[in-house]
Coordinates of C-alpha atoms in Angstrom, one line a residue:
X1 CA -60.9 -111.3 43.9
X2 CA -57.8 -113.2 43.1
X3 CA -54.8 -112.9 45.3
X4 CA -52.7 -111.6 42.4
X5 CA -55.0 -108.7 41.8
X6 CA -55.0 -107.7 45.5
X7 CA -51.3 -107.6 45.6
X8 CA -51.2 -105.3 42.4
X9 CA -53.7 -102.8 43.9
X10 CA -51.9 -102.8 47.2
X11 CA -48.6 -102.1 45.5
X12 CA -50.1 -99.3 43.5
X13 CA -51.7 -97.7 46.6
X14 CA -48.3 -97.8 48.4
X15 CA -46.5 -96.1 45.4
X16 CA -49.1 -93.3 45.3
X17 CA -48.8 -92.7 49.0
X18 CA -45.0 -92.4 48.8
X19 CA -45.2 -89.9 45.9
X20 CA -47.7 -87.7 47.7
X21 CA -45.6 -87.8 50.8
X22 CA -42.4 -86.6 49.0
X23 CA -44.1 -83.8 47.0
X24 CA -46.1 -82.3 49.8
X25 CA -43.3 -80.4 51.7
X26 CA -41.8 -79.0 48.5
X27 CA -45.0 -77.6 47.3
X28 CA -45.9 -76.2 50.7
X29 CA -42.5 -74.4 50.9
X30 CA -42.8 -73.1 47.4
X31 CA -46.3 -71.7 48.2
X32 CA -44.9 -70.1 51.4
X33 CA -42.0 -68.4 49.5
X34 CA -42.3 -65.6 47.0
X35 CA -43.0 -66.7 43.5
X36 CA -40.1 -66.0 41.1
X37 CA -39.8 -66.2 37.4
X38 CA -37.0 -68.2 35.8
X39 CA -35.3 -65.1 34.5
X40 CA -34.9 -63.8 38.1
X41 CA -32.5 -66.7 38.9
X42 CA -30.3 -65.7 36.0
X43 CA -30.5 -61.9 36.5
X44 CA -31.1 -61.1 40.2
X45 CA -32.2 -57.6 41.0
X46 CA -29.5 -55.0 41.7
X47 CA -31.5 -52.2 43.2
X48 CA -33.0 -49.1 41.7
X49 CA -31.0 -47.6 38.7
X50 CA -29.6 -44.1 39.0
X51 CA -31.8 -41.3 37.7
X52 CA -31.0 -40.2 34.2
X53 CA -30.5 -36.6 32.9
X54 CA -33.6 -34.5 33.0
X55 CA -35.5 -34.4 29.9
X56 CA -34.9 -31.4 27.7
X57 CA -37.8 -29.0 27.7
X58 CA -38.5 -27.8 24.2
X59 CA -39.1 -24.1 24.2
X60 CA -42.1 -23.4 22.2
X61 CA -42.2 -19.9 20.8
X62 CA -45.5 -18.3 21.3
X63 CA -47.5 -18.0 18.1
X64 CA -47.8 -14.4 17.0
X65 CA -50.4 -14.1 14.4
X66 CA -49.4 -11.7 11.5
X67 CA -51.0 -8.3 11.7
X68 CA -53.8 -7.6 9.3
X69 CA -51.7 -5.1 7.5
X70 CA -49.0 -7.8 6.7
X71 CA -51.4 -10.5 5.7
X72 CA -53.8 -8.4 3.7
X73 CA -53.3 -7.9 0.0
X74 CA -54.2 -4.8 -1.8
X75 CA -55.1 -3.9 -5.4
X76 CA -54.7 -0.3 -6.5
X77 CA -55.4 1.6 -9.7
X78 CA -55.0 5.3 -9.9
X79 CA -54.6 7.4 -13.0
X80 CA -53.5 10.9 -12.1
X81 CA -55.1 11.0 -8.6
X82 CA -53.5 13.4 -6.1
X83 CA -51.1 11.9 -3.6
X84 CA -53.3 12.9 -0.7
X85 CA -56.3 10.9 -2.0
X86 CA -54.1 7.8 -2.6
X87 CA -52.6 7.9 0.9
X88 CA -56.1 8.3 2.4
X89 CA -57.4 5.3 0.5
X90 CA -54.5 3.1 1.6
X91 CA -54.8 4.2 5.2
X92 CA -58.5 3.5 5.2
X93 CA -58.1 0.1 3.6
X94 CA -55.3 -0.8 6.1
X95 CA -57.2 0.6 9.1
X96 CA -54.3 3.0 9.9
X97 CA -54.2 6.6 11.1
X98 CA -52.6 8.9 8.6
X99 CA -50.0 11.5 9.7
X100 CA -48.3 13.7 7.0
X101 CA -45.3 15.9 7.8
X102 CA -45.7 19.6 7.2
X103 CA -44.4 21.0 4.0
X104 CA -45.0 17.9 1.7
X105 CA -46.6 18.4 -1.7
X106 CA -49.7 16.2 -1.6
X107 CA -50.9 17.4 -5.0
X108 CA -48.5 15.2 -6.9
X109 CA -50.3 13.1 -9.4
X110 CA -50.1 9.3 -8.9
X111 CA -50.2 6.8 -11.7
X112 CA -50.1 3.3 -10.3
X113 CA -51.7 -0.1 -10.9
X114 CA -51.0 -2.9 -8.4
X115 CA -52.6 -6.3 -8.0
X116 CA -52.3 -8.4 -4.8
X117 CA -49.6 -6.4 -3.3
X118 CA -48.7 -6.2 0.4
X119 CA -48.9 -2.9 2.4
X120 CA -45.2 -2.4 2.3
X121 CA -45.0 -3.0 -1.5
X122 CA -47.9 -0.6 -2.0
X123 CA -46.2 2.1 0.1
X124 CA -42.8 1.6 -1.5
X125 CA -44.4 2.1 -4.9
X126 CA -46.6 5.1 -4.1
X127 CA -44.6 7.0 -1.4
X128 CA -40.9 6.1 -2.1
X129 CA -40.7 5.5 -5.8
X130 CA -43.5 7.8 -6.8
X131 CA -43.0 10.8 -4.6
X132 CA -39.5 10.3 -3.2
X133 CA -40.8 10.6 0.4
X134 CA -40.2 8.3 3.4
X135 CA -42.7 6.5 5.5
X136 CA -43.1 4.6 8.8
X137 CA -45.8 2.3 10.0
X138 CA -45.9 2.3 13.8
X139 CA -48.5 1.9 16.6
X140 CA -51.4 1.8 14.1
X141 CA -50.3 5.0 12.3
X142 CA -48.9 5.7 8.9
X143 CA -46.4 8.5 9.0
X144 CA -45.3 10.1 5.7
X145 CA -42.2 12.4 6.0
X146 CA -39.7 14.1 3.8
X147 CA -36.5 12.5 4.8
X148 CA -35.3 9.0 5.7
X149 CA -32.9 8.9 8.7
X150 CA -30.2 6.3 9.5
X151 CA -27.1 6.0 11.7
X152 CA -24.2 4.1 10.3
X153 CA -21.3 2.7 12.4
X154 CA -17.8 2.7 10.8
X155 CA -15.0 1.0 12.8
X156 CA -12.0 3.2 12.0
X157 CA -9.4 5.0 14.0
X158 CA -9.9 8.8 14.4
X159 CA -6.4 9.6 13.2
X160 CA -4.8 11.2 10.2
X161 CA -2.4 9.1 8.2
X162 CA 0.7 10.8 6.7
X163 CA 3.1 8.9 4.4
X164 CA 6.2 10.5 3.1
X165 CA 8.7 8.8 0.8
X166 CA 12.0 10.3 -0.4
X167 CA 14.3 7.9 -2.2
X168 CA 17.8 9.3 -2.5
X169 CA 17.1 11.9 0.1
X170 CA 18.4 12.9 3.5
X171 CA 19.0 10.2 6.2
X172 CA 20.7 12.4 8.7
X173 CA 17.4 13.4 10.4
X174 CA 15.9 12.2 13.6
X175 CA 14.3 8.8 13.7
X176 CA 10.9 10.4 14.3
X177 CA 11.2 12.4 11.0
X178 CA 11.7 9.1 9.1
X179 CA 8.8 7.3 10.5
X180 CA 6.5 7.8 7.5
X181 CA 7.4 4.9 5.3
X182 CA 11.2 5.3 4.7
X183 CA 11.4 9.1 4.2
X184 CA 13.5 11.8 5.7
X185 CA 15.8 14.6 4.8
X186 CA 19.6 14.3 4.4
X187 CA 22.8 15.9 3.2
X188 CA 23.3 12.6 1.3
X189 CA 21.7 13.4 -2.1
X190 CA 21.7 12.1 -5.6
X191 CA 20.8 13.5 -9.0
X192 CA 17.7 11.3 -9.2
X193 CA 15.1 11.7 -6.6
X194 CA 11.7 10.1 -6.1
X195 CA 9.3 11.8 -3.7
X196 CA 5.8 11.0 -2.8
X197 CA 3.7 12.5 0.0
X198 CA 0.1 12.5 1.0
X199 CA -1.4 15.9 1.5
X200 CA -3.2 16.7 4.7
X201 CA -6.6 16.4 2.9
X202 CA -6.0 12.9 1.5
X203 CA -4.5 11.7 4.8
X204 CA -7.7 12.7 6.8
X205 CA -9.9 9.6 6.2
X206 CA -12.9 10.9 8.1
X207 CA -12.6 14.2 6.2
X208 CA -12.6 12.3 3.0
X209 CA -15.7 10.3 4.1
X210 CA -17.6 13.5 4.9
X211 CA -16.6 15.1 1.6
X212 CA -17.8 12.1 -0.3
X213 CA -21.2 12.1 1.6
X214 CA -21.6 15.8 1.0
X215 CA -21.3 15.1 -2.7
X216 CA -23.8 12.3 -2.6
X217 CA -26.5 13.9 -0.5
X218 CA -29.2 16.3 -1.8
X219 CA -29.0 20.0 -1.1
X220 CA -31.6 19.7 1.6
X221 CA -30.0 16.5 3.2
X222 CA -28.0 16.4 6.4
X223 CA -24.7 14.6 7.1
X224 CA -23.0 14.5 10.5
X225 CA -19.7 12.6 10.9
X226 CA -18.5 11.8 14.4
X227 CA -15.0 10.2 14.3
X228 CA -14.7 9.8 18.1
X229 CA -17.8 7.6 18.2
X230 CA -17.3 6.1 14.7
X231 CA -20.8 7.0 13.7
X232 CA -22.3 8.8 10.7
X233 CA -25.8 10.3 10.8
X234 CA -27.6 10.9 7.5
X235 CA -31.0 12.3 6.8
X236 CA -32.0 12.6 3.2
X237 CA -34.6 11.7 0.6
X238 CA -34.9 7.9 -0.2
X239 CA -33.4 8.2 -3.6
X240 CA -30.2 9.7 -2.2
X241 CA -30.2 7.4 0.8
X242 CA -29.9 4.3 -1.4
X243 CA -26.7 5.7 -2.9
X244 CA -25.3 6.8 0.4
X245 CA -26.1 3.4 1.9
X246 CA -24.3 1.5 -0.8
X247 CA -21.3 3.8 -0.5
X248 CA -21.0 3.3 3.3
X249 CA -21.5 -0.5 3.1
X250 CA -18.7 -0.6 0.5
X251 CA -16.5 1.6 2.6
X252 CA -16.9 -0.6 5.6
X253 CA -15.9 -3.7 3.5
X254 CA -12.8 -1.9 2.3
X255 CA -11.5 -0.4 5.5
X256 CA -11.9 -3.6 7.6
X257 CA -9.7 -5.7 5.3
X258 CA -6.2 -6.4 6.4
X259 CA -3.0 -7.8 4.8
X260 CA -0.5 -10.0 6.6
X261 CA 2.9 -9.4 5.1
X262 CA 5.7 -11.9 5.6
X263 CA 8.9 -10.0 4.9
X264 CA 12.4 -11.5 4.6
X265 CA 15.3 -9.1 4.4
X266 CA 18.5 -10.8 3.4
X267 CA 22.0 -9.8 2.6
X268 CA 24.2 -11.9 0.4
X269 CA 28.0 -11.4 0.6
X270 CA 28.8 -12.2 -3.0
X271 CA 31.5 -14.8 -3.8
X272 CA 34.5 -13.9 -6.0
X273 CA 32.7 -15.1 -9.1
X274 CA 29.6 -13.0 -8.5
X275 CA 31.1 -9.6 -7.7
X276 CA 28.9 -8.0 -10.3
X277 CA 25.7 -9.2 -8.6
X278 CA 23.5 -12.3 -8.3
X279 CA 23.0 -14.2 -11.5
X280 CA 19.3 -14.4 -11.6
X281 CA 19.1 -16.3 -14.8
X282 CA 20.5 -19.4 -13.1
X283 CA 17.5 -19.3 -10.7
X284 CA 15.1 -20.2 -13.6
X285 CA 17.1 -23.3 -14.4
X286 CA 17.1 -24.4 -10.7
X287 CA 13.3 -23.8 -10.5
X288 CA 12.8 -26.1 -13.5
X289 CA 14.7 -28.9 -11.8
X290 CA 12.3 -28.8 -8.8
X291 CA 9.1 -28.8 -11.0
X292 CA 8.4 -25.0 -10.6
X293 CA 8.6 -24.0 -14.3
X294 CA 7.3 -20.6 -15.0
X295 CA 7.3 -19.6 -11.4
X296 CA 9.7 -16.6 -11.9
X297 CA 8.6 -13.4 -13.6
X298 CA 10.2 -10.0 -13.8
X299 CA 7.6 -7.6 -12.7
X300 CA 9.5 -4.3 -12.6
X301 CA 12.8 -2.5 -13.0
X302 CA 13.5 0.1 -10.4
X303 CA 12.2 3.5 -11.6
X304 CA 10.1 2.0 -14.4
X305 CA 6.8 2.8 -12.8
X306 CA 3.9 0.5 -12.0
X307 CA 4.5 -3.2 -12.8
X308 CA 2.6 -4.7 -15.7
X309 CA 3.4 -8.3 -14.8
X310 CA 3.8 -9.4 -18.4
X311 CA 6.6 -11.8 -17.7
X312 CA 9.6 -10.0 -19.4
X313 CA 12.9 -11.7 -19.7
X314 CA 15.2 -11.7 -16.7
X315 CA 18.2 -9.3 -16.8
X316 CA 21.4 -10.8 -18.1
X317 CA 23.8 -12.3 -15.5
X318 CA 26.2 -9.9 -13.8
X319 CA 24.3 -6.7 -14.5
X320 CA 23.4 -6.1 -10.9
X321 CA 20.5 -3.9 -11.7
X322 CA 17.7 -3.5 -9.3
X323 CA 14.7 -5.6 -10.3
X324 CA 11.5 -7.0 -8.9
X325 CA 10.9 -10.7 -9.3
X326 CA 7.6 -12.5 -8.8
X327 CA 7.4 -16.1 -7.5
X328 CA 4.1 -17.8 -8.3
X329 CA 4.6 -21.4 -7.1
X330 CA 4.3 -20.8 -3.3
X331 CA 6.6 -22.4 -0.7
X332 CA 8.4 -24.7 -3.2
X333 CA 9.7 -21.8 -5.3
X334 CA 10.6 -19.8 -2.2
X335 CA 12.7 -22.6 -0.7
X336 CA 14.4 -23.0 -4.0
X337 CA 15.2 -19.3 -4.0
X338 CA 16.7 -19.4 -0.5
X339 CA 19.0 -22.3 -1.5
X340 CA 19.9 -20.4 -4.7
X341 CA 21.0 -17.4 -2.8
X342 CA 23.2 -19.5 -0.6
X343 CA 25.0 -20.7 -3.7
X344 CA 25.7 -17.1 -4.7
X345 CA 27.6 -16.3 -1.5
X346 CA 27.3 -16.1 2.2
X347 CA 23.7 -15.5 3.1
X348 CA 22.8 -13.4 6.2
X349 CA 19.3 -12.8 7.5
X350 CA 18.9 -9.1 8.5
X351 CA 15.3 -9.4 9.7
X352 CA 12.3 -11.7 9.2
X353 CA 9.2 -9.8 10.5
X354 CA 5.5 -10.5 10.0
X355 CA 3.2 -7.5 10.2
X356 CA -0.5 -7.0 9.7
X357 CA -1.5 -3.8 7.9
X358 CA -4.9 -2.4 7.3
X359 CA -6.0 -1.8 3.8
X360 CA -4.6 1.5 2.5
X361 CA -2.5 2.2 5.6
X362 CA 1.3 2.3 6.1
X363 CA 3.6 0.3 8.3
X364 CA 7.2 0.8 9.1
X365 CA 9.7 -1.8 10.3
X366 CA 12.9 -0.5 11.8
X367 CA 15.8 -2.6 13.0
X368 CA 19.1 -0.9 14.1
X369 CA 20.5 1.7 16.3
X370 CA 20.7 5.5 16.5
X371 CA 24.0 7.3 16.2
X372 CA 24.1 10.8 17.9
X373 CA 26.2 13.5 16.3
X374 CA 26.7 17.2 16.7
X375 CA 25.2 19.7 14.3
X376 CA 26.1 23.3 13.9
X377 CA 23.9 25.9 12.3
X378 CA 23.5 29.7 12.2
X379 CA 27.1 30.8 11.9
X380 CA 27.4 34.6 12.5
X381 CA 30.1 37.1 13.5
X382 CA 29.3 39.8 16.0
X383 CA 30.8 43.3 16.2
X384 CA 33.8 42.1 18.2
X385 CA 34.7 39.5 15.6
X386 CA 33.5 36.6 17.6
X387 CA 31.9 33.7 15.7
X388 CA 28.5 32.7 17.0
X389 CA 26.7 29.6 16.2
X390 CA 24.0 27.2 17.4
X391 CA 24.7 23.6 18.2
X392 CA 22.4 20.7 18.6
X393 CA 22.5 16.9 18.9
X394 CA 20.9 14.9 16.0
X395 CA 20.6 11.2 15.5
X396 CA 21.2 9.1 12.4
X397 CA 19.6 5.7 12.0
X398 CA 22.0 2.9 11.4
X399 CA 20.4 -0.3 10.3
X400 CA 17.4 -1.4 8.3
X401 CA 14.1 0.4 7.7
X402 CA 11.2 -1.0 5.6
X403 CA 8.1 1.0 4.8
X404 CA 5.1 -0.9 3.3
X405 CA 1.7 0.4 2.1
X406 CA -0.8 -2.2 0.8
X407 CA -3.9 -1.6 -1.3
X408 CA -6.3 -4.4 -2.0
X409 CA -8.0 -4.3 -5.4
X410 CA -11.5 -5.5 -6.2
X411 CA -10.1 -8.6 -8.0
X412 CA -8.2 -9.6 -4.8
X413 CA -4.8 -8.5 -6.1
X414 CA -2.6 -6.5 -3.7
X415 CA -0.8 -3.3 -4.7
X416 CA 2.3 -2.9 -2.6
X417 CA 4.3 0.3 -2.2
X418 CA 7.6 -0.8 -0.8
X419 CA 10.6 1.4 0.4
X420 CA 13.5 -0.6 1.9
X421 CA 16.5 1.3 3.2
X422 CA 19.8 0.2 4.8
X423 CA 22.4 2.5 6.3
X424 CA 25.9 1.8 7.5
X425 CA 28.6 3.9 9.2
X426 CA 31.6 4.2 6.9
X427 CA 33.7 6.7 8.9
X428 CA 33.8 10.3 10.2
X429 CA 34.4 13.7 8.7
X430 CA 36.1 16.4 10.7
X431 CA 34.6 19.9 10.2
X432 CA 36.6 22.9 11.4
X433 CA 34.6 25.8 12.8
X434 CA 36.5 29.0 13.5
X435 CA 35.9 30.6 16.9
X436 CA 37.1 33.7 18.7
X437 CA 40.7 34.6 17.9
X438 CA 42.6 32.0 16.0
X439 CA 41.3 28.9 17.7
X440 CA 39.3 26.3 15.8
X441 CA 36.7 24.0 17.1
X442 CA 36.2 20.7 15.4
X443 CA 33.0 18.8 14.9
X444 CA 32.9 15.2 13.8
X445 CA 30.1 14.3 11.4
X446 CA 29.4 10.6 10.5
X447 CA 29.8 9.4 6.9
X448 CA 26.9 7.0 6.3
X449 CA 26.4 4.7 3.3
X450 CA 22.9 4.4 2.0
X451 CA 21.1 1.7 0.1
X452 CA 17.5 2.2 -0.6
X453 CA 14.8 1.7 -3.3
X454 CA 11.2 2.6 -3.8
X455 CA 8.8 0.7 -6.0
X456 CA 5.2 -0.3 -6.5
X457 CA 4.3 -3.8 -7.5
X458 CA 1.0 -5.7 -8.0
X459 CA 0.9 -9.3 -6.8
X460 CA -1.7 -12.0 -6.0
X461 CA -2.4 -13.3 -2.5
X462 CA 0.4 -15.8 -1.4
X463 CA 2.6 -14.7 -4.3
X464 CA 6.2 -13.7 -3.3
X465 CA 7.9 -10.6 -4.6
X466 CA 11.7 -10.4 -4.7
X467 CA 13.4 -7.0 -4.8
X468 CA 17.1 -7.1 -5.3
X469 CA 20.0 -5.4 -7.0
X470 CA 21.3 -2.9 -4.5
X471 CA 25.0 -3.7 -4.1
X472 CA 27.4 -2.2 -1.6
X473 CA 31.1 -2.5 -2.2
X474 CA 33.8 -2.2 0.5
X475 CA 37.4 -1.8 -0.5
X476 CA 40.1 -2.4 2.1
X477 CA 43.9 -2.8 2.2
X478 CA 45.5 -5.9 3.6
X479 CA 49.1 -6.3 4.6
X480 CA 51.1 -9.5 4.4
X481 CA 54.6 -9.7 5.9
X482 CA 57.3 -12.1 6.9
X483 CA 57.3 -12.6 10.7
X484 CA 60.0 -10.6 12.5
X485 CA 61.6 -9.5 9.2
X486 CA 58.7 -7.4 8.3
X487 CA 59.1 -5.3 11.5
X488 CA 62.8 -4.4 10.9
X489 CA 63.1 -0.6 10.6
X490 CA 64.0 0.7 7.2
X491 CA 64.5 -2.8 5.7
X492 CA 61.1 -4.2 6.8
X493 CA 59.4 -2.8 3.7
X494 CA 61.3 -5.4 1.7
X495 CA 59.5 -8.2 3.5
X496 CA 55.9 -6.6 3.4
X497 CA 53.3 -6.7 0.8
X498 CA 50.1 -4.6 0.5
X499 CA 47.1 -5.7 -1.5
X500 CA 43.6 -4.3 -2.0
X501 CA 40.5 -6.5 -1.2
X502 CA 37.0 -5.8 -2.3
X503 CA 33.8 -7.2 -0.7
X504 CA 30.4 -6.9 -2.3
X505 CA 27.1 -7.4 -0.6
X506 CA 23.6 -7.3 -2.2
X507 CA 20.3 -6.6 -0.5
X508 CA 17.4 -9.0 -1.2
X509 CA 13.9 -8.3 0.0
X510 CA 11.2 -11.0 -0.2
X511 CA 7.6 -10.0 0.5
X512 CA 4.7 -12.5 0.7
X513 CA 1.3 -10.8 1.3
X514 CA -1.8 -12.7 2.4
X515 CA -5.3 -11.5 3.0
X516 CA -6.7 -11.8 6.5

């Protein structure tokens, strides 16, 4: 071998030995350590993750197979067969025991032809529609009986409603006597009087329900009404029970409805240019400026009866007659109305209540005070010439009283019976009552001014009704004088001047009903 080749092989051997020596320890250390993937160097383990929420267990309803009577279909054809034979055939096919109440006429002929009908459809056709009997399927038995029984629940108060309205009547009664929607009795009378009063029969709602059910039931049927529990028990033939059931369901829909009434009672102290009343024709022009054309409608004149809502022309300016106005543009027209009233004089808010009223019931809002006064009655003279009489303390309401009765129609419109009344103390009247001898006893009775109206209007939900036109005028004397000189005796009259001033205020009632 040549020396050059020996050196080459030797150099190669040395290089291999060096490489093996360097790689040996690293491989041994790697074998001794735990083998790790490359991803473990980038994302080292952080421990066990927290347990998650428990898995929701789906509740599986047990499978209840339909009964053979419900799944089986029946085909019937009878031409004049007696009812007993038809019932026996149905019970046998349905594998049911047959129980018939005593006293039923089982000889009634049955004419029926059914194809692929369920058991309930077959019994409805044969028993209910054909014989006007009732039936029940329970515990493997078919029971045929004369009457169908049912208990109804009606949520209504066990009270009697009594509403009395006397416009132009007596206000010098106790506050308790006037709590029926603005009514009372008074010495303050007028030639024109409007009186409405519910009789005791119409005010008893539960009595009315029983009377209606008595008229709907058959002569053999039974109706039991229990107002304390709010329940009605009825047992009657199926043909009558269907009518009774519809009546009670409709009754429950009607009595549970409520009306939320937003009432604004305002008083306008008229300016000098509007002493004859608010000029309502100017309101229409202002509504047009704010894009509420056609929002104002005259729905009624006071005393004209039920409103027709035909949109008659507004009364001429300055007439001051009581009228009802309807606003149909919602909040926009109402805000325009308030601003318009401020332009007619000084606006004062008497009350701004909100009250929820049940359908067909009455509500009374009273804001004010009670004025006590002495009343004398039963004047007699005994045998000695002494005057005998009975005295008592009565109270007069001073302030505002508003009676409202809503009635919801089938089309959603609301019929409102409204009676607003305002009373103010004007002065006192001294009444002399003779007593024993020549002495005289004086009794002071109040003089009360009265402003009231009674009307019925029909409005839509959210539509505002405006009642206005009741004007009160106060006349007073004012004295102007020159300081010091006007107080000189005898000559002071030359430096004094007396003048009469008049102040007119008009009552405005705004009502906005909404269904609840």
